[in-house]
Amino acid sequence: MELEEMKMLWQQMSQKLEQQRLVTDQIIIEMTQQKYSNRFNKLYFFESLGTVVCVAIAILILVNFRKLDTWYLVTCGAFVTAFLLVMPLLTLRSLQRIKRLSVSQFSYKEMLVRFEKSKHRVLLLQRGSLILSALLAVLILPVFQKIFKNEDLFQQDIELSLWISVGVMLLFLFFFARWGYRCYQSVTRSAEGILKELEE
């Protein structure tokens, strides 16, 4: 075999190896993208269900809004309705953004920076939601009391059983919200781990 033929063969083999490497890299990136996106599927599913429930409750309040006949009940009803419509949509939007980050579109460093920003936004929104949910839990009581029983909770003597119910509800909400927030932290940590595997 002549030297020229060997050079040509070597170049062909090098090109094939380079093409194989590119194909392998592309497959790894696609698999990483799929694993990364899948981390958020469960959260997105449950948030979608929660959004349906929130929108249904908001519609129920809006349909019966005329029953809220004092300024403070109207204020409570407006806050509850706005919260039930806006917060779930903001949550779904932030989840969609972080889920759709494209591994192949950005450099590794830029991808991590974008991920960190999205993660910070998602977790900040969840922390804000925790605080506002406690307020929601308290303000929804007089709204439902007026809509379903036609009674103004602010005008009544509040019985001990109601205080106990509110306390139990807030305690349950605290533990449920803390559990939900930890799920968000766990999923974002897991997704970050998948991205960091690309560096290796």
Short mmCIF file of C-alpha atoms in Angstrom, two decimals:
data_model
loop_
_atom_site.label_atom_id
_atom_site.label_comp_id
_atom_site.label_asym_id
_atom_site.label_seq_id
_atom_site.Cartn_x
_atom_site.Cartn_y
_atom_site.Cartn_z
CA MET A 1 0.00 0.00 0.00
CA GLU A 2 1.39 3.33 -0.98
CA LEU A 3 1.78 6.26 1.34
CA GLU A 4 -0.87 8.32 -0.53
CA GLU A 5 -3.44 5.55 -0.23
CA MET A 6 -2.71 5.19 3.48
CA LYS A 7 -3.14 8.95 4.01
CA MET A 8 -6.43 8.86 2.14
CA LEU A 9 -7.65 5.87 4.14
CA TRP A 10 -6.59 7.56 7.36
CA GLN A 11 -8.49 10.74 6.44
CA GLN A 12 -11.61 8.75 5.57
CA MET A 13 -11.44 6.89 8.88
CA SER A 14 -10.89 10.17 10.73
CA GLN A 15 -13.93 11.70 9.02
CA LYS A 16 -16.07 8.68 9.86
CA LEU A 17 -14.93 8.75 13.48
CA GLU A 18 -15.68 12.49 13.67
CA GLN A 19 -19.15 11.91 12.18
CA GLN A 20 -19.75 9.11 14.67
CA ARG A 21 -18.64 11.34 17.52
CA LEU A 22 -21.01 14.09 16.37
CA VAL A 23 -23.90 11.62 16.10
CA THR A 24 -23.08 10.23 19.57
CA ASP A 25 -22.90 13.75 21.03
CA GLN A 26 -26.25 14.58 19.43
CA ILE A 27 -27.84 11.43 20.88
CA ILE A 28 -26.44 12.23 24.34
CA ILE A 29 -27.80 15.79 24.13
CA GLU A 30 -31.25 14.54 23.03
CA MET A 31 -31.35 11.97 25.82
CA THR A 32 -30.26 14.59 28.34
CA GLN A 33 -32.96 16.97 27.06
CA GLN A 34 -35.59 14.24 27.41
CA LYS A 35 -34.48 13.29 30.93
CA TYR A 36 -34.34 16.96 31.92
CA SER A 37 -37.83 17.74 30.59
CA ASN A 38 -39.30 14.60 32.14
CA ARG A 39 -38.23 15.79 35.60
CA PHE A 40 -40.86 18.51 35.41
CA ASN A 41 -43.72 16.43 33.94
CA LYS A 42 -45.16 15.30 37.28
CA LEU A 43 -45.07 18.83 38.73
CA TYR A 44 -46.66 20.21 35.58
CA PHE A 45 -49.41 17.57 35.68
CA PHE A 46 -50.33 18.29 39.31
CA GLU A 47 -50.13 22.05 38.79
CA SER A 48 -52.45 21.68 35.77
CA LEU A 49 -54.96 19.77 37.89
CA GLY A 50 -54.67 22.42 40.58
CA THR A 51 -55.24 25.13 37.98
CA VAL A 52 -58.47 23.45 36.84
CA VAL A 53 -59.70 23.32 40.46
CA CYS A 54 -58.71 26.96 41.08
CA VAL A 55 -60.40 28.18 37.91
CA ALA A 56 -63.56 26.22 38.80
CA ILE A 57 -63.67 27.82 42.27
CA ALA A 58 -63.01 31.27 40.77
CA ILE A 59 -65.90 30.77 38.32
CA LEU A 60 -68.14 29.69 41.20
CA ILE A 61 -67.28 32.89 43.07
CA LEU A 62 -67.75 35.06 39.97
CA VAL A 63 -71.15 33.53 39.23
CA ASN A 64 -72.24 34.32 42.81
CA PHE A 65 -70.35 37.60 43.14
CA ARG A 66 -73.57 39.63 43.46
CA LYS A 67 -74.20 37.89 46.82
CA LEU A 68 -71.14 39.65 48.25
CA ASP A 69 -73.03 42.76 49.32
CA THR A 70 -70.57 44.65 51.51
CA TRP A 71 -67.31 46.35 50.58
CA TYR A 72 -65.22 43.98 52.70
CA LEU A 73 -66.85 40.86 51.20
CA VAL A 74 -66.36 42.30 47.71
CA THR A 75 -62.70 42.95 48.57
CA CYS A 76 -62.26 39.40 49.90
CA GLY A 77 -64.05 37.97 46.87
CA ALA A 78 -61.95 40.02 44.44
CA PHE A 79 -58.69 39.00 46.12
CA VAL A 80 -59.64 35.31 46.24
CA THR A 81 -60.78 35.32 42.61
CA ALA A 82 -57.68 37.15 41.39
CA PHE A 83 -55.40 34.83 43.34
CA LEU A 84 -57.17 31.71 42.05
CA LEU A 85 -56.87 32.90 38.45
CA VAL A 86 -53.43 34.53 38.41
CA MET A 87 -51.21 32.41 40.69
CA PRO A 88 -51.79 29.02 39.00
CA LEU A 89 -51.19 30.55 35.57
CA LEU A 90 -47.95 32.18 36.75
CA THR A 91 -46.84 28.86 38.21
CA LEU A 92 -47.62 26.95 35.01
CA ARG A 93 -45.83 29.57 32.95
CA SER A 94 -42.70 29.44 35.10
CA LEU A 95 -42.71 25.63 35.01
CA GLN A 96 -43.14 25.68 31.24
CA ARG A 97 -40.17 28.04 30.89
CA ILE A 98 -37.82 25.93 32.96
CA LYS A 99 -39.05 22.71 31.35
CA ARG A 100 -38.48 24.02 27.83
CA LEU A 101 -34.91 25.18 28.31
CA SER A 102 -33.06 23.71 25.34
CA VAL A 103 -29.83 21.89 26.14
CA SER A 104 -28.63 22.01 22.54
CA GLN A 105 -29.46 25.67 21.93
CA PHE A 106 -26.99 27.15 24.42
CA SER A 107 -23.45 26.54 25.56
CA TYR A 108 -23.07 24.55 28.76
CA LYS A 109 -22.25 27.63 30.83
CA GLU A 110 -25.10 29.70 29.37
CA MET A 111 -27.52 26.80 29.90
CA LEU A 112 -26.59 26.64 33.60
CA VAL A 113 -27.01 30.41 33.96
CA ARG A 114 -30.44 30.28 32.32
CA PHE A 115 -31.40 27.29 34.44
CA GLU A 116 -30.37 29.06 37.65
CA LYS A 117 -32.47 32.10 36.73
CA SER A 118 -35.49 29.93 35.90
CA LYS A 119 -35.02 27.86 39.04
CA HIS A 120 -34.79 30.99 41.17
CA ARG A 121 -37.98 32.34 39.57
CA VAL A 122 -39.89 29.06 40.10
CA LEU A 123 -38.85 28.73 43.75
CA LEU A 124 -39.45 32.42 44.49
CA LEU A 125 -42.94 32.11 43.03
CA GLN A 126 -43.56 29.06 45.21
CA ARG A 127 -42.42 30.90 48.36
CA GLY A 128 -44.69 33.84 47.52
CA SER A 129 -47.52 31.45 46.86
CA LEU A 130 -47.05 29.87 50.30
CA ILE A 131 -47.52 33.19 52.05
CA LEU A 132 -50.47 34.26 49.93
CA SER A 133 -52.11 30.83 50.31
CA ALA A 134 -52.40 31.36 54.06
CA LEU A 135 -54.14 34.67 53.40
CA LEU A 136 -56.33 32.98 50.79
CA ALA A 137 -57.33 30.27 53.27
CA VAL A 138 -58.52 32.92 55.74
CA LEU A 139 -60.28 35.18 53.18
CA ILE A 140 -62.09 32.39 51.37
CA LEU A 141 -64.07 31.50 54.52
CA PRO A 142 -66.23 34.65 54.65
CA VAL A 143 -66.73 34.51 50.88
CA PHE A 144 -67.98 30.90 50.97
CA GLN A 145 -70.01 31.59 54.13
CA LYS A 146 -71.85 34.36 52.30
CA ILE A 147 -72.26 32.47 49.02
CA PHE A 148 -73.42 29.15 50.48
CA LYS A 149 -75.15 30.16 53.73
CA ASN A 150 -75.94 33.82 53.05
CA GLU A 151 -74.32 34.72 56.36
CA ASP A 152 -71.83 37.52 56.94
CA LEU A 153 -69.03 35.96 58.95
CA PHE A 154 -67.77 39.41 59.98
CA GLN A 155 -71.13 40.27 61.56
CA GLN A 156 -71.41 37.07 63.61
CA ASP A 157 -69.98 36.07 66.95
CA ILE A 158 -67.20 33.72 65.98
CA GLU A 159 -67.47 30.42 67.79
CA LEU A 160 -64.56 28.46 69.17
CA SER A 161 -65.20 25.64 66.67
CA LEU A 162 -64.54 28.05 63.78
CA TRP A 163 -61.26 29.19 65.32
CA ILE A 164 -60.24 25.55 65.76
CA SER A 165 -61.24 24.78 62.16
CA VAL A 166 -59.22 27.72 60.86
CA GLY A 167 -56.23 26.69 62.99
CA VAL A 168 -56.38 23.09 61.74
CA MET A 169 -56.79 24.28 58.15
CA LEU A 170 -53.79 26.61 58.42
CA LEU A 171 -51.71 23.87 60.05
CA PHE A 172 -52.63 21.44 57.26
CA LEU A 173 -51.88 24.14 54.67
CA PHE A 174 -48.48 24.79 56.26
CA PHE A 175 -47.41 21.13 56.10
CA PHE A 176 -48.89 20.61 52.63
CA ALA A 177 -47.21 23.76 51.29
CA ARG A 178 -43.88 22.81 52.87
CA TRP A 179 -44.12 19.35 51.32
CA GLY A 180 -44.94 20.89 47.92
CA TYR A 181 -42.04 23.32 48.15
CA ARG A 182 -39.65 20.50 48.99
CA CYS A 183 -40.92 18.60 45.92
CA TYR A 184 -40.07 21.64 43.80
CA GLN A 185 -36.61 21.83 45.37
CA SER A 186 -36.02 18.13 44.80
CA VAL A 187 -37.09 18.26 41.14
CA THR A 188 -35.00 21.33 40.36
CA ARG A 189 -31.98 19.78 42.12
CA SER A 190 -32.44 16.59 40.11
CA ALA A 191 -32.76 18.54 36.84
CA GLU A 192 -29.63 20.50 37.70
CA GLY A 193 -27.78 17.22 38.29
CA ILE A 194 -28.79 16.03 34.83
CA LEU A 195 -27.43 19.23 33.29
CA LYS A 196 -24.18 18.94 35.20
CA GLU A 197 -23.67 15.43 33.82
CA LEU A 198 -23.07 17.08 30.44
CA GLU A 199 -19.88 18.62 31.73
CA GLU A 200 -18.34 15.20 32.35
#
